[in-house]
Tab-separated table of C-alpha atoms in Angstrom:
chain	number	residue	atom	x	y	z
A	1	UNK	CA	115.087	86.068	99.531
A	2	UNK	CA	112.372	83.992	99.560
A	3	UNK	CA	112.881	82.667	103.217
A	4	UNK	CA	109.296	82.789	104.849
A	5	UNK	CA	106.304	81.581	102.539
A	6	UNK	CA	102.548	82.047	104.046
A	7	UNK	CA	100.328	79.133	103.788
A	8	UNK	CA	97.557	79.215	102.956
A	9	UNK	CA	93.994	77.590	105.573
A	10	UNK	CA	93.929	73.984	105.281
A	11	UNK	CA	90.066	74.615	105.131
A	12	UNK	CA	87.816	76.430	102.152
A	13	UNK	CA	88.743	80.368	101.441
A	14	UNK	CA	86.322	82.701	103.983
A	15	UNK	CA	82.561	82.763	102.663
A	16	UNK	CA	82.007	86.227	102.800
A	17	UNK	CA	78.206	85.816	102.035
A	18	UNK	CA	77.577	84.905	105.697
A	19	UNK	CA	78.251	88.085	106.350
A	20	UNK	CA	74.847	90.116	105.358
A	21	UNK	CA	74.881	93.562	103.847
A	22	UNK	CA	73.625	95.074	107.241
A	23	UNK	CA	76.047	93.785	109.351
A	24	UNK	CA	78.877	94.945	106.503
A	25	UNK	CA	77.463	98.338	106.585
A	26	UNK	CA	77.468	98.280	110.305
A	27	UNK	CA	81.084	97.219	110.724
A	28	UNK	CA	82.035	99.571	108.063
A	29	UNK	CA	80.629	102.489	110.057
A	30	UNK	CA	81.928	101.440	113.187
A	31	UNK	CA	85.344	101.141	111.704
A	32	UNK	CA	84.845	105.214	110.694
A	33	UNK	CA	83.349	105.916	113.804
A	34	UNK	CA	86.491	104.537	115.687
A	35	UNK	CA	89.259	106.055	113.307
A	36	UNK	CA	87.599	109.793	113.901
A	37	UNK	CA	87.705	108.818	117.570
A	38	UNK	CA	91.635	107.903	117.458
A	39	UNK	CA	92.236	111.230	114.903
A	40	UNK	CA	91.118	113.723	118.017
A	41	UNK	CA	93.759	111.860	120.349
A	42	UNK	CA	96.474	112.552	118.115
A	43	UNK	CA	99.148	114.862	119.890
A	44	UNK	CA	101.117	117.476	118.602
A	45	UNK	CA	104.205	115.222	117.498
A	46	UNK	CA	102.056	112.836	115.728
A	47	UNK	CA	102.027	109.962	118.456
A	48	UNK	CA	99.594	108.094	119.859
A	49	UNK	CA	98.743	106.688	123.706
A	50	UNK	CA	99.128	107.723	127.240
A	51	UNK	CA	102.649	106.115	128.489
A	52	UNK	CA	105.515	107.981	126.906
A	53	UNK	CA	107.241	104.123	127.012
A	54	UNK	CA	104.328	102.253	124.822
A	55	UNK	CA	103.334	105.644	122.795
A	56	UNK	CA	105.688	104.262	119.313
A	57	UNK	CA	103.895	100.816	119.428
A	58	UNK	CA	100.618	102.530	120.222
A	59	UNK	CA	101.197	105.356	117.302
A	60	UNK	CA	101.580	101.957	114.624
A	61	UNK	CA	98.553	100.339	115.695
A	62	UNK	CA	96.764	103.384	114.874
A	63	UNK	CA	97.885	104.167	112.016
A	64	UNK	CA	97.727	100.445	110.704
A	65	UNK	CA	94.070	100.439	111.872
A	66	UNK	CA	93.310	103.282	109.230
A	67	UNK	CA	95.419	101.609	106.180
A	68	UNK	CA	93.539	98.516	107.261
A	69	UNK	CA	90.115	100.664	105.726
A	70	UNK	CA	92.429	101.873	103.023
A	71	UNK	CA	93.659	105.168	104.508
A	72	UNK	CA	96.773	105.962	102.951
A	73	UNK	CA	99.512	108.284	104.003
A	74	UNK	CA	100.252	111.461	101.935
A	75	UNK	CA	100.947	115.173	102.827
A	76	UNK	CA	99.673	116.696	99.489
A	77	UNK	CA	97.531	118.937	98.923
A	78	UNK	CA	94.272	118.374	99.599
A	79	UNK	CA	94.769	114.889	101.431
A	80	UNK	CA	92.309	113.654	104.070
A	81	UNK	CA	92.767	113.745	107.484
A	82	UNK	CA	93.688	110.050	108.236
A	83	UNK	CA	96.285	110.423	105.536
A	84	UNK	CA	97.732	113.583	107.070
A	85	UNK	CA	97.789	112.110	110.626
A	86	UNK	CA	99.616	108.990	108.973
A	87	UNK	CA	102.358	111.104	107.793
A	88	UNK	CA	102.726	112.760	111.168
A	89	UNK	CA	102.913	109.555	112.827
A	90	UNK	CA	104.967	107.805	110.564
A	91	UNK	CA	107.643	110.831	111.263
A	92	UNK	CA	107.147	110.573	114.767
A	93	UNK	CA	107.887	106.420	114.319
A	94	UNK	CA	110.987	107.595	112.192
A	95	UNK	CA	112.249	109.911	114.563
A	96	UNK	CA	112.121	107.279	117.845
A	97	UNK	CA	114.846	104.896	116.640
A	98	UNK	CA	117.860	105.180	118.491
A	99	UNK	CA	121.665	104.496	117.298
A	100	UNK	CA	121.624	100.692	117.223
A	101	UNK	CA	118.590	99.963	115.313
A	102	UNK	CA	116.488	99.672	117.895
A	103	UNK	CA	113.223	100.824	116.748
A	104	UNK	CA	110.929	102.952	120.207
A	105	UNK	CA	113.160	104.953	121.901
A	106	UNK	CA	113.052	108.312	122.668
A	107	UNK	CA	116.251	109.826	124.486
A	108	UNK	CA	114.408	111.515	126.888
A	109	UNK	CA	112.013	108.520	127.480
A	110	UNK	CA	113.947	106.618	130.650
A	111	UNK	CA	115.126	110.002	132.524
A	112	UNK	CA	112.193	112.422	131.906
A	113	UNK	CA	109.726	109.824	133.213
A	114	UNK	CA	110.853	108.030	135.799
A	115	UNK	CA	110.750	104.692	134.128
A	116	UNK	CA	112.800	102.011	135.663
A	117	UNK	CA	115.122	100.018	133.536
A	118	UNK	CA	113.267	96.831	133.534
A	119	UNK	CA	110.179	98.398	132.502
A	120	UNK	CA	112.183	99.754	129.758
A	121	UNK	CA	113.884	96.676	128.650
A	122	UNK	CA	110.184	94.474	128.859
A	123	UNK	CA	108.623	97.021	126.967
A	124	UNK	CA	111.257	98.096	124.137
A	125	UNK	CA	111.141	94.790	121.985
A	126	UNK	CA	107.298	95.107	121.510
A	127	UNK	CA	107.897	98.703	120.251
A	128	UNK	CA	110.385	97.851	117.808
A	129	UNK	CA	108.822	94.710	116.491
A	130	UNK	CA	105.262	96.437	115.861
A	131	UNK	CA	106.963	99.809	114.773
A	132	UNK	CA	109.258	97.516	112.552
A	133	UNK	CA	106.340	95.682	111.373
A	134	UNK	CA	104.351	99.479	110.483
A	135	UNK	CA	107.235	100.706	108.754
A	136	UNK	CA	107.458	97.448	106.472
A	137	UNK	CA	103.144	97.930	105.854
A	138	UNK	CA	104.175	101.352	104.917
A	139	UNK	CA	106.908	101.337	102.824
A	140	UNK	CA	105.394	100.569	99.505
A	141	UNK	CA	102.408	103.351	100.260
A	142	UNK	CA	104.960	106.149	100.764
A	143	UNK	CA	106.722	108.963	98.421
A	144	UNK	CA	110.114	108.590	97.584
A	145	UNK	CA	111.754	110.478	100.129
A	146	UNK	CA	110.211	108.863	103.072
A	147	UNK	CA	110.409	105.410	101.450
A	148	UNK	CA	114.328	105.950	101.492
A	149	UNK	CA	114.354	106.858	105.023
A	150	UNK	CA	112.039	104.122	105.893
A	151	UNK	CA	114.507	101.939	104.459
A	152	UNK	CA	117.519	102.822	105.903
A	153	UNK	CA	115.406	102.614	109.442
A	154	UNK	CA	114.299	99.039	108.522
A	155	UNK	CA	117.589	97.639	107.577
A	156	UNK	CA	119.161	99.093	110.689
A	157	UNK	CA	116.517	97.405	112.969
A	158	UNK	CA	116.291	94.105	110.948
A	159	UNK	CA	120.212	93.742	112.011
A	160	UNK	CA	119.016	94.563	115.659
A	161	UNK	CA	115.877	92.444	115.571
A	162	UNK	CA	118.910	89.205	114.733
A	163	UNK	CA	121.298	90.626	117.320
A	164	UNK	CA	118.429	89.934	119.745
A	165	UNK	CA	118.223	86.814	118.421
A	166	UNK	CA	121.479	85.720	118.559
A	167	UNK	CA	121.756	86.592	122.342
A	168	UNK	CA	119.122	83.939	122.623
A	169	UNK	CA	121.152	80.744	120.561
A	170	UNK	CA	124.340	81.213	122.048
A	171	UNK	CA	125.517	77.996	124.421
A	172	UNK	CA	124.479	79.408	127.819
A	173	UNK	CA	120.846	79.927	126.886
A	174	UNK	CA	118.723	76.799	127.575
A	175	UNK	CA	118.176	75.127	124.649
A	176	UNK	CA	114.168	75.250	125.618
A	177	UNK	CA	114.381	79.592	124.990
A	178	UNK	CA	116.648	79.801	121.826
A	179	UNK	CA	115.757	81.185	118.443
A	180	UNK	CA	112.993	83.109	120.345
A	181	UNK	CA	112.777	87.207	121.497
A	182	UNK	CA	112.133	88.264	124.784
A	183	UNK	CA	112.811	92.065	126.541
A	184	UNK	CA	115.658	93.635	125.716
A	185	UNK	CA	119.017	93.692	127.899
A	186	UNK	CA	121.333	91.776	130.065
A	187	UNK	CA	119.237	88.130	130.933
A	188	UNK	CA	118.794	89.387	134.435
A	189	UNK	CA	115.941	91.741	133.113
A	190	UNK	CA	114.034	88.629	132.320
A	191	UNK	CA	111.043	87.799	134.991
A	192	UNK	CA	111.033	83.725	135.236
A	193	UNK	CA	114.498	83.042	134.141
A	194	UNK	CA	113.223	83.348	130.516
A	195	UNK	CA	115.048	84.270	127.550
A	196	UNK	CA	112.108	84.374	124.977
A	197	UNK	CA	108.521	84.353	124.803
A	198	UNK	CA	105.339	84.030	122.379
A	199	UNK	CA	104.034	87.510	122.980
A	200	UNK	CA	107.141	89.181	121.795
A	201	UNK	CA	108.205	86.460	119.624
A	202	UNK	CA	104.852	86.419	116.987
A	203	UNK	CA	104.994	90.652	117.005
A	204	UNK	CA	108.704	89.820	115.639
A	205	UNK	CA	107.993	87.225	113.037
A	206	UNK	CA	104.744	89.409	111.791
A	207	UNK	CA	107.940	91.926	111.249
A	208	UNK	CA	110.010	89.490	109.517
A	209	UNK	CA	107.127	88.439	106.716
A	210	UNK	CA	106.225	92.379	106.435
A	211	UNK	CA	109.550	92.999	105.585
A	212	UNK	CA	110.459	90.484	103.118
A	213	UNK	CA	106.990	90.917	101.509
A	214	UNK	CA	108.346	94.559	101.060
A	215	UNK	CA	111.682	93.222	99.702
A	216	UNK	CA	114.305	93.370	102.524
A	217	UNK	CA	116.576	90.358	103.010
A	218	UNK	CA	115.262	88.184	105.508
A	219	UNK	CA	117.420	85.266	105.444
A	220	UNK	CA	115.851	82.192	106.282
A	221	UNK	CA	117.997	80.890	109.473
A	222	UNK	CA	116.212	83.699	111.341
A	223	UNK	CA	112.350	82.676	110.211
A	224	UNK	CA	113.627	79.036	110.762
A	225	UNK	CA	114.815	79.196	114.507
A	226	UNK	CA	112.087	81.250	115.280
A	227	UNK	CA	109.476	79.259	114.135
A	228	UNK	CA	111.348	76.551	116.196
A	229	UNK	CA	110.891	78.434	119.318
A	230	UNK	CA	107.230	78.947	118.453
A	231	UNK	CA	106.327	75.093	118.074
A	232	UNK	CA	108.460	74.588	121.630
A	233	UNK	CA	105.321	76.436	122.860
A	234	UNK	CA	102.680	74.446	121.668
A	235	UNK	CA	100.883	71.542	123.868
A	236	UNK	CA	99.723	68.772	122.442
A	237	UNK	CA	98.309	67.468	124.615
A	238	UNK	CA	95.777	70.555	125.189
A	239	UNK	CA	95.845	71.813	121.352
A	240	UNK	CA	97.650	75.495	122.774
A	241	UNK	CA	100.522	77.786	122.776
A	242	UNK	CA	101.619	78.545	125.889
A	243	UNK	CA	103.621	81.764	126.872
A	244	UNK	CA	107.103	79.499	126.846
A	245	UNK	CA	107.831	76.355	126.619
A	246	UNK	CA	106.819	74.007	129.337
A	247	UNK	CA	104.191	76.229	130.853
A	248	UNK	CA	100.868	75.530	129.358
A	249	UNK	CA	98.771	77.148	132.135
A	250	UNK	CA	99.982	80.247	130.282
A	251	UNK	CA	98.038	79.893	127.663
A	252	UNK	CA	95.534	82.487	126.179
A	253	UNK	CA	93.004	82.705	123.609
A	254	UNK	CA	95.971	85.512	122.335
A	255	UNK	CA	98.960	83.451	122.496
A	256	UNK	CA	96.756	80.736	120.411
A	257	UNK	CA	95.877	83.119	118.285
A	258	UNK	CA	99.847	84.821	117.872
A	259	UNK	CA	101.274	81.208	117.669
A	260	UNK	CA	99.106	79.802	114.591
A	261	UNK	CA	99.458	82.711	112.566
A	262	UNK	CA	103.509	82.364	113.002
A	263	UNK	CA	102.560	78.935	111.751
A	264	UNK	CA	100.958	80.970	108.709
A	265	UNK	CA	103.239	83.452	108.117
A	266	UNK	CA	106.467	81.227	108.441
A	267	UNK	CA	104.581	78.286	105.885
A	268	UNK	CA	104.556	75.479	108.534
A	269	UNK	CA	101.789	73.234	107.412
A	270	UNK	CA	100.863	71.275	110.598
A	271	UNK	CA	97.188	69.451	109.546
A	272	UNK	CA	97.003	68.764	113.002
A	273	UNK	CA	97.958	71.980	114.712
A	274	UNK	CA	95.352	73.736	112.634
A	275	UNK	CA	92.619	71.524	113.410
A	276	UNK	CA	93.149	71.507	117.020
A	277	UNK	CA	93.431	75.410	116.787
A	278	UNK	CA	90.410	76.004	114.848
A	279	UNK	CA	88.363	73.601	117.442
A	280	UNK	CA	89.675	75.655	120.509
A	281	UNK	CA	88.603	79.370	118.555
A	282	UNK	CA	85.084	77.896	118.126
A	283	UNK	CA	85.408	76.479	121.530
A	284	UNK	CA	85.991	80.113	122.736
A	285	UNK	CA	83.951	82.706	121.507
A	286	UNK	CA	84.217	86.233	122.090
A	287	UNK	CA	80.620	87.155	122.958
A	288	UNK	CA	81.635	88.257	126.734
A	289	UNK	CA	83.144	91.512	125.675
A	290	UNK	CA	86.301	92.405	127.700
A	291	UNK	CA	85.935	89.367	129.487
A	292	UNK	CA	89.502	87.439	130.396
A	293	UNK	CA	89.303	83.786	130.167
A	294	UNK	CA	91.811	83.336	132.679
A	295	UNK	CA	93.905	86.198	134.609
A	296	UNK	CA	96.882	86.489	131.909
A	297	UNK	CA	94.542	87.644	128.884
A	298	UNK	CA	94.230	90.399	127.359
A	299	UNK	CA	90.782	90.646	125.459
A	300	UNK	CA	91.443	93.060	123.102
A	301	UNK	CA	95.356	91.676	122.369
A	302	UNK	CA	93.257	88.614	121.991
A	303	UNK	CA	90.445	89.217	119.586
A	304	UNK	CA	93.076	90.910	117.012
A	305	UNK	CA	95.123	87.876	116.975
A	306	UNK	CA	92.143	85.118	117.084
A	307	UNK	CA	90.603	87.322	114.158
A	308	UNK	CA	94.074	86.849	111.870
A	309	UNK	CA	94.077	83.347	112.490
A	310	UNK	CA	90.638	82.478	112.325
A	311	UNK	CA	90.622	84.459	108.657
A	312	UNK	CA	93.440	82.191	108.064
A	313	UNK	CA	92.265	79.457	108.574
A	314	UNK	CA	88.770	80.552	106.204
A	315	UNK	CA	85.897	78.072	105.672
A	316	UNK	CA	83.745	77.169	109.038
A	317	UNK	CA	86.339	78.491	111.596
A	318	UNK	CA	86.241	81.784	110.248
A	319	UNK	CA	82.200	81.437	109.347
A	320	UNK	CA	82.004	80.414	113.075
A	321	UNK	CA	84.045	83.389	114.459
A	322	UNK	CA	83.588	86.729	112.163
A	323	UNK	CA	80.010	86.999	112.679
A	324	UNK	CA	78.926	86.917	116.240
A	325	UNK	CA	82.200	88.447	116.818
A	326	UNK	CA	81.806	91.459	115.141
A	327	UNK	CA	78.189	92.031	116.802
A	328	UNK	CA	79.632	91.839	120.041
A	329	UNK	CA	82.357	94.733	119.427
A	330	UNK	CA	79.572	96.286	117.616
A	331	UNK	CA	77.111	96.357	120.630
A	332	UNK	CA	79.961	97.598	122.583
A	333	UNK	CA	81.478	100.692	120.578
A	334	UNK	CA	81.272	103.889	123.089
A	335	UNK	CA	79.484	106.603	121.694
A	336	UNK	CA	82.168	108.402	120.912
A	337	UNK	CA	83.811	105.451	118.652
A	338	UNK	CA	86.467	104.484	121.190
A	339	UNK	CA	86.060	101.123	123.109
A	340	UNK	CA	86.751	100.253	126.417
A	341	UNK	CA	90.405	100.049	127.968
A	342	UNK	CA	91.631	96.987	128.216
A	343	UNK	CA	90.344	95.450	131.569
A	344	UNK	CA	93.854	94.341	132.383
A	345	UNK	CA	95.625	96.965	131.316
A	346	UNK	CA	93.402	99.594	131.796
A	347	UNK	CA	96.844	102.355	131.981
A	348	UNK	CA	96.913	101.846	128.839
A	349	UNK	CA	93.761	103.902	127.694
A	350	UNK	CA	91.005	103.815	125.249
A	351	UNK	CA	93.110	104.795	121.796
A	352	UNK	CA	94.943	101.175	122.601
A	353	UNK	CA	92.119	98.936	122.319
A	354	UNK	CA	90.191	101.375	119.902
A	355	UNK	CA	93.329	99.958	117.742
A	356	UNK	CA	93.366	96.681	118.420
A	357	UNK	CA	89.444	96.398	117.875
A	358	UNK	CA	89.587	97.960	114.498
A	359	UNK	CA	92.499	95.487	113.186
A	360	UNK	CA	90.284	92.885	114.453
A	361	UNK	CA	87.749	93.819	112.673
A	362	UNK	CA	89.133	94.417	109.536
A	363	UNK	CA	91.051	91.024	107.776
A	364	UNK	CA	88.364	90.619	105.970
A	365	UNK	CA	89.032	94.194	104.228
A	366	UNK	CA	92.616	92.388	102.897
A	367	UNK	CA	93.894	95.686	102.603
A	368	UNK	CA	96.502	95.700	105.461
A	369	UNK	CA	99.399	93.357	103.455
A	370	UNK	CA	99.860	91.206	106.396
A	371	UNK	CA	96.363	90.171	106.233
A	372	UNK	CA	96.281	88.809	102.857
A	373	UNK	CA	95.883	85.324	102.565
């Protein structure tokens, strides 16, 4: 145990103060106003989403978005709603892993829907890493019963989570991709001749710290080649993290975002790193809402991971960010609580970025356990 320590900001803790009561109240009320939106798109099995292939990753988002206002799950008598649809979900989550660990699956999923198998394999490591990384927020908020089951469903996709990641050290892999997690299956499902990448590779390592905050061994050879892969991606010379190594025009306010919280959550102190990332988050506001700064980003994807890191971080950065941040999701909340789809993957719905907005929103809350600083 003991294998991945958070750090904590190189600059002063968040000033909360800057913040005024208003704008609290406001966010606190939009934060309602989208978690009653996301309760009246909750089907009948307790999942989430539009796409039977993303609807597990989708379905955790959600329901981390409500324990992220303090939501917790419970069936009993008398619970609230949120807590109720919780439970449902968190069945639904249970009930998706398939023999090997793998955490997203539903046996019907690839014939009943026409999916091909390389959108299966691209999509399949997200699910399991932010289904894996629910399951670990969850476990400690759970009764007995479920907590057992939630363990034996952890355990079983922690050892898949390192079988992925031993397909990516052996001797054949370049030495560029290894320690890193990609899509799942044979290398020939990989777009670009890559084995790994930051996207999937930060939703895994968020996993690995959940999990090991709630007590599961996490030995510390898989944090450490992980976090390897992660600094591969970083550019000095332009202060990002790219999508993979070598290929800094793939860089996004997201992957920025994704690759110094990994720094965070695996306890790299990098002075520098941190410095050059907190320059480039107030260098790139998100007062365009839904606006991409290049074709590759996601806005959404991006705010929720600049938000982390920028709370990380604390002192101006944050003071810098929070603020005209959340006015501008603020000013842009739908009437009906959800917020727009995401403009590049609009497929995807409203429920997606509804999520994404409220986890962005709420760091600040320190409820959520991979928030805390």
């Amino acid at each position: 145990m003991g294998a991945l320590h958070a750090v904590k900001g190189l600059e002063d803790p968040p000033n909360f103060s800057v913040v005024p009561d208003t704008q609290w109240r406001a966010i606190e009320h939009s934060v309602d106003r989208g978690i009653a939106y996301m309760l009246g798109q909750q089907h009948r099995n307790g999942s989430y989403g539009i796409g039977e292939l993303e609807k597990p990753a989708v379905t955790s988002l959600v329901c981390m978005a409500m324990i992220s206002r303090g939501h917790l799950p419970s069936d009993a008598k008398g619970a609230s709603d949120e807590s109720k649809a919780i439970i449902q979900s968190l069945d639904y989550v249970l009930s998706c892993q398939r023999g090997d660990g793998l955490l997203g699956y539903s046996p019907q999923t690839l014939s009943s829907h026409n999916y091909t198998a390389f959108n299966f394999s691209k999509f399949m490591n997200y699910n399991h890493a932010i289904c894996g990384l629910f399951l670990t927020e969850v476990y400690g908020m759970t009764d007995p019963k479920r907590a057992a089951r939630i363990e034996v469903a952890v355990d079983r996709a922690l050892s898949f989570t390192r079988r992925e990641q031993k397909r990516r050290i052996a001797p054949e892999v370049e030495a560029r991709d290894r320690g890193g997690w990609r899509y799942i299956g044979e290398p020939d499902f990989n777009i670009d001749n890559f084995y790994s990448d930051l996207s999937v590779t930060s939703w895994v390592i968020m996993f690995l710290r959940s999990a090991e905050n709630a007590g599961f061994d996490v030995p510390h050879q898989w944090a450490k080649q992980g976090l390897a892969y992660v600094l591969r991606c970083y550019n000095p010379s332009s202060g990002t993290f790219g999508y993979a190594p070598g290929h800094p025009h793939m860089a996004t306010r997201g992957l920025l975002g994704a690759g110094a919280l990994c720094l965070f959550l695996t306890g790299h102190k990098d002075v520098e790193m941190e410095q050059r990332t907190a320059m480039r988050i107030k260098d790139h506001p998100f007062d365009r809402y839904n606006y991409q700064t290049n074709k590759r980003e996601h806005y959404h994807y991006s705010a929720y991971y600049i938000s982390q890191a920028a709370m990380q971080i604390g002192g101006s950065t944050w003071e810098h960010f929070y603020p005209p941040f959340a006015d501008t999701f603020l000013h842009h909340q739908n009437p009906d609580g959800s917020w727009a789809a995401e403009s590049k993957r609009p497929d995807l719905g409203q429920v997606y970025p509804t999520a994404l907005s409220i986890l962005a929103l709420t760091p600040p809350y320190q409820l959520l356990p991979i928030y805390q600083r």
